[in-house]
PDB file of C-alpha atoms in Angstrom:
ATOM      1  CA  MET V 282     105.611 104.588 137.919  1.00 52.00           C
ATOM      2  CA  HIS V 283     103.009 107.327 137.426  1.00 49.00           C
ATOM      3  CA  SER V 284      99.895 105.410 138.797  1.00 52.00           C
ATOM      4  CA  ALA V 285      96.971 107.367 137.142  1.00 60.00           C
ATOM      5  CA  ARG V 286      97.957 106.400 133.572  1.00 66.00           C
ATOM      6  CA  ARG V 287     100.333 103.592 134.074  1.00 74.00           C
ATOM      7  CA  LEU V 288     103.437 105.453 132.859  1.00 81.00           C
ATOM      8  CA  TRP V 289     106.892 105.281 134.003  1.00 83.00           C
ATOM      9  CA  GLN V 290     108.483 108.795 134.673  1.00 84.00           C
ATOM     10  CA  CYS V 291     112.237 109.542 134.665  1.00 86.00           C
ATOM     11  CA  LYS V 292     113.268 111.069 138.000  1.00 88.00           C
ATOM     12  CA  ARG V 293     115.975 113.229 136.277  1.00 90.00           C
ATOM     13  CA  CYS V 294     114.118 114.791 133.362  1.00 91.00           C
ATOM     14  CA  GLY V 295     110.457 114.010 133.931  1.00 87.00           C
ATOM     15  CA  ALA V 296     109.970 112.064 130.620  1.00 86.00           C
ATOM     16  CA  GLN V 297     107.175 109.622 130.669  1.00 84.00           C
ATOM     17  CA  THR V 298     106.835 106.422 128.737  1.00 84.00           C
ATOM     18  CA  SER V 299     104.724 103.251 128.801  1.00 80.00           C
ATOM     19  CA  VAL V 300     105.513  99.527 128.198  1.00 79.00           C
ATOM     20  CA  SER V 301     103.929  99.697 124.718  1.00 77.00           C
ATOM     21  CA  ALA V 302     105.666 102.749 123.615  1.00 79.00           C
ATOM     22  CA  GLY V 303     107.436 102.353 120.257  1.00 77.00           C
ATOM     23  CA  THR V 304     105.786  98.824 119.596  1.00 80.00           C
ATOM     24  CA  VAL V 305     102.870  97.581 117.327  1.00 82.00           C
ATOM     25  CA  MET V 306     100.784  97.800 120.600  1.00 82.00           C
ATOM     26  CA  HIS V 307     101.345 101.635 121.093  1.00 84.00           C
ATOM     27  CA  GLY V 308      98.162 103.645 121.353  1.00 81.00           C
ATOM     28  CA  THR V 309      95.831 100.664 121.290  1.00 84.00           C
ATOM     29  CA  ARG V 310      93.188  99.962 124.069  1.00 82.00           C
ATOM     30  CA  MET V 311      93.480  96.153 123.726  1.00 87.00           C
ATOM     31  CA  PRO V 312      94.963  94.454 126.804  1.00 86.00           C
ATOM     32  CA  LEU V 313      98.541  93.377 126.339  1.00 86.00           C
ATOM     33  CA  ARG V 314      97.447  89.795 127.238  1.00 90.00           C
ATOM     34  CA  LEU V 315      95.345  89.800 124.012  1.00 92.00           C
ATOM     35  CA  TRP V 316      98.247  91.360 121.996  1.00 90.00           C
ATOM     36  CA  PHE V 317     100.720  88.525 123.235  1.00 91.00           C
ATOM     37  CA  TRP V 318      98.046  85.806 122.460  1.00 93.00           C
ATOM     38  CA  ALA V 319      97.560  87.278 118.958  1.00 92.00           C
ATOM     39  CA  ALA V 320     101.401  87.387 118.428  1.00 91.00           C
ATOM     40  CA  TYR V 321     101.584  83.723 119.541  1.00 91.00           C
ATOM     41  CA  LEU V 322      98.851  82.720 117.155  1.00 92.00           C
ATOM     42  CA  VAL V 323     100.201  84.684 114.098  1.00 90.00           C
ATOM     43  CA  ALA V 324     103.769  83.245 114.740  1.00 88.00           C
ATOM     44  CA  THR V 325     102.700  79.661 115.358  1.00 89.00           C
ATOM     45  CA  HIS V 326      99.483  79.063 113.234  1.00 84.00           C
ATOM     46  CA  HIS V 327     100.370  77.096 110.069  1.00 79.00           C
ATOM     47  CA  PRO V 328      99.970  78.077 107.166  1.00 79.00           C
ATOM     48  CA  GLY V 329      98.813  81.337 108.553  1.00 83.00           C
ATOM     49  CA  ILE V 330      95.942  82.858 110.427  1.00 90.00           C
ATOM     50  CA  SER V 331      93.145  85.243 108.915  1.00 92.00           C
ATOM     51  CA  ALA V 332      91.608  88.096 110.931  1.00 93.00           C
ATOM     52  CA  VAL V 333      88.334  86.203 111.184  1.00 94.00           C
ATOM     53  CA  GLN V 334      90.140  83.200 112.865  1.00 93.00           C
ATOM     54  CA  LEU V 335      92.129  85.688 115.030  1.00 93.00           C
ATOM     55  CA  GLN V 336      88.843  87.414 115.992  1.00 95.00           C
ATOM     56  CA  ARG V 337      87.256  83.963 116.992  1.00 95.00           C
ATOM     57  CA  GLN V 338      90.248  82.706 118.902  1.00 93.00           C
ATOM     58  CA  LEU V 339      90.642  85.837 120.867  1.00 94.00           C
ATOM     59  CA  GLY V 340      86.977  86.670 121.407  1.00 94.00           C
ATOM     60  CA  ILE V 341      87.261  90.194 119.770  1.00 94.00           C
ATOM     61  CA  ARG V 342      83.901  91.710 119.021  1.00 94.00           C
ATOM     62  CA  ARG V 343      84.927  93.877 116.076  1.00 93.00           C
ATOM     63  CA  HIS V 344      86.462  92.463 112.889  1.00 94.00           C
ATOM     64  CA  GLU V 345      88.239  95.667 112.141  1.00 94.00           C
ATOM     65  CA  THR V 346      90.076  95.312 115.487  1.00 93.00           C
ATOM     66  CA  ALA V 347      91.354  91.714 114.607  1.00 94.00           C
ATOM     67  CA  TRP V 348      92.240  92.850 111.192  1.00 94.00           C
ATOM     68  CA  MET V 349      94.339  95.846 112.503  1.00 92.00           C
ATOM     69  CA  MET V 350      96.033  93.795 115.079  1.00 92.00           C
ATOM     70  CA  LEU V 351      96.817  91.092 112.499  1.00 93.00           C
ATOM     71  CA  HIS V 352      98.244  93.557 109.922  1.00 91.00           C
ATOM     72  CA  LYS V 353     100.385  95.435 112.635  1.00 90.00           C
ATOM     73  CA  LEU V 354     101.867  92.159 113.727  1.00 90.00           C
ATOM     74  CA  ARG V 355     102.634  90.925 110.218  1.00 87.00           C
ATOM     75  CA  ALA V 356     104.320  94.342 109.458  1.00 85.00           C
ATOM     76  CA  ALA V 357     106.399  93.820 112.524  1.00 84.00           C
ATOM     77  CA  MET V 358     107.533  90.271 111.562  1.00 82.00           C
ATOM     78  CA  VAL V 359     109.064  91.494 108.155  1.00 78.00           C
ATOM     79  CA  ALA V 360     112.883  91.844 108.365  1.00 73.00           C
ATOM     80  CA  PRO V 361     113.639  95.246 107.064  1.00 67.00           C
ATOM     81  CA  GLN V 362     117.041  94.260 105.783  1.00 68.00           C
ATOM     82  CA  ARG V 363     115.792  91.027 104.050  1.00 74.00           C
ATOM     83  CA  GLU V 364     117.972  90.014 101.277  1.00 77.00           C
ATOM     84  CA  PRO V 365     116.634  89.766  97.667  1.00 77.00           C
ATOM     85  CA  LEU V 366     115.380  86.549  96.103  1.00 78.00           C
ATOM     86  CA  LYS V 367     118.164  84.462  94.492  1.00 76.00           C
ATOM     87  CA  ARG V 368     118.501  81.693  91.872  1.00 78.00           C
ATOM     88  CA  GLU V 369     115.507  80.653  89.948  1.00 82.00           C
ATOM     89  CA  VAL V 370     112.324  82.620  90.472  1.00 83.00           C
ATOM     90  CA  GLU V 371     108.799  82.681  89.044  1.00 83.00           C
ATOM     91  CA  VAL V 372     107.259  86.052  88.387  1.00 83.00           C
ATOM     92  CA  ASP V 373     103.571  86.799  87.770  1.00 83.00           C
ATOM     93  CA  GLU V 374     100.977  89.483  88.364  1.00 83.00           C
ATOM     94  CA  PHE V 375      97.324  89.504  89.432  1.00 82.00           C
ATOM     95  CA  PHE V 376      94.590  92.053  90.236  1.00 79.00           C
ATOM     96  CA  LEU V 377      93.616  92.097  93.862  1.00 78.00           C
ATOM     97  CA  GLY V 378      89.896  93.059  94.660  1.00 74.00           C
ATOM     98  CA  GLY V 379      86.596  91.593  94.614  1.00 66.00           C
ATOM     99  CA  LEU V 380      83.990  91.296  91.744  1.00 63.00           C
ATOM    100  CA  GLU V 381      82.763  94.523  90.297  1.00 64.00           C
ATOM    101  CA  GLU V 382      79.282  94.740  88.621  1.00 69.00           C
ATOM    102  CA  GLY V 383      79.203  95.860  84.983  1.00 68.00           C
ATOM    103  CA  ARG V 384      82.683  94.754  84.344  1.00 64.00           C
ATOM    104  CA  ARG V 385      83.715  91.934  82.015  1.00 65.00           C
ATOM    105  CA  GLY V 386      86.756  89.704  81.846  1.00 63.00           C
ATOM    106  CA  GLY V 387      89.422  88.551  84.303  1.00 57.00           C
ATOM    107  CA  ARG V 388      91.558  91.768  83.839  1.00 53.00           C
ATOM    108  CA  ALA V 389      88.882  94.401  84.250  1.00 54.00           C
ATOM    109  CA  ARG V 390      90.650  96.849  86.556  1.00 53.00           C
ATOM    110  CA  GLY V 391      88.074  99.075  88.119  1.00 62.00           C
ATOM    111  CA  LYS V 392      89.149  99.588  91.665  1.00 70.00           C
ATOM    112  CA  LYS V 393      91.499  96.509  91.677  1.00 75.00           C
ATOM    113  CA  ALA V 394      95.089  96.901  92.584  1.00 78.00           C
ATOM    114  CA  LEU V 395      97.682  95.295  90.243  1.00 80.00           C
ATOM    115  CA  CYS V 396     100.087  93.256  92.243  1.00 84.00           C
ATOM    116  CA  GLY V 397     103.496  91.571  91.298  1.00 83.00           C
ATOM    117  CA  VAL V 398     104.390  88.358  92.873  1.00 85.00           C
ATOM    118  CA  VAL V 399     107.907  86.618  92.850  1.00 83.00           C
ATOM    119  CA  VAL V 400     108.439  83.073  94.120  1.00 85.00           C
ATOM    120  CA  GLU V 401     111.751  81.380  94.730  1.00 84.00           C
ATOM    121  CA  VAL V 402     111.792  77.892  93.176  1.00 84.00           C
ATOM    122  CA  ARG V 403     113.094  75.284  95.650  1.00 79.00           C
ATOM    123  CA  GLY V 404     112.721  71.864  94.398  1.00 77.00           C
ATOM    124  CA  ARG V 405     109.173  70.529  94.388  1.00 75.00           C
ATOM    125  CA  GLY V 406     107.856  73.261  96.665  1.00 70.00           C
ATOM    126  CA  SER V 407     107.951  76.977  96.756  1.00 71.00           C
ATOM    127  CA  GLY V 408     110.529  79.191  98.591  1.00 77.00           C
ATOM    128  CA  ARG V 409     110.378  82.750  99.896  1.00 80.00           C
ATOM    129  CA  VAL V 410     107.677  85.067  98.396  1.00 82.00           C
ATOM    130  CA  ARG V 411     107.657  88.835  97.638  1.00 81.00           C
ATOM    131  CA  LEU V 412     104.531  90.778  96.834  1.00 81.00           C
ATOM    132  CA  GLN V 413     104.226  94.377  95.700  1.00 80.00           C
ATOM    133  CA  VAL V 414     101.558  96.734  94.470  1.00 81.00           C
ATOM    134  CA  LEU V 415     102.565  97.962  90.924  1.00 79.00           C
ATOM    135  CA  PRO V 416     101.678 101.007  89.027  1.00 77.00           C
ATOM    136  CA  ASP V 417     101.210  99.137  85.667  1.00 73.00           C
ATOM    137  CA  ALA V 418     102.040  95.800  84.002  1.00 69.00           C
ATOM    138  CA  SER V 419     104.484  97.163  81.380  1.00 69.00           C
ATOM    139  CA  GLY V 420     108.006  96.160  82.078  1.00 63.00           C
ATOM    140  CA  LEU V 421     107.105  93.975  84.946  1.00 60.00           C
ATOM    141  CA  SER V 422     110.559  92.629  85.663  1.00 56.00           C
ATOM    142  CA  ASP V 423     112.150  96.134  85.552  1.00 60.00           C
ATOM    143  CA  CYS V 424     109.363  97.319  87.975  1.00 56.00           C
ATOM    144  CA  LEU V 425     109.927  94.412  90.326  1.00 58.00           C
ATOM    145  CA  CYS V 426     113.765  95.202  90.346  1.00 61.00           C
ATOM    146  CA  GLU V 427     112.975  98.920  91.145  1.00 56.00           C
ATOM    147  CA  VAL V 428     110.979  97.982  94.184  1.00 52.00           C
ATOM    148  CA  GLY V 429     113.468  95.519  95.437  1.00 56.00           C
ATOM    149  CA  LEU V 430     111.735  92.247  94.792  1.00 57.00           C
ATOM    150  CA  LEU V 431     114.328  90.973  92.264  1.00 57.00           C
ATOM    151  CA  SER V 432     118.085  91.706  92.235  1.00 54.00           C
TER     152      SER V 432
END
């Protein structure tokens, strides 16, 4: 172990690595203990945890740091080879973004992002969900197939 920077160094080739290399924790200054607590909270908090809740639980000063940790952990939890939704699904679209002054109506775009959502119908409850930012609302089902939300 290379003591000054807490790196491991290969005796044969001299390559150096750290315990966080290649992980969501790579390049951050947060202690690993906080990362592991954050991962535990994200994985076990039902129905989910917000960045504000994570910030409070971990005692993190900056909201931006908690938000970054949360989004890195969420991205790491998505299975890259997940299979498309099957059977009966419900499809809808919505605009994501806050209220904008000087605009009227629920579909006033402005700086809002158009998102598509597909939910599997499973009895009385909802099943798996897929969300995707969409270029436009025309041909919504075609667009959702192209981005892999529907098969």
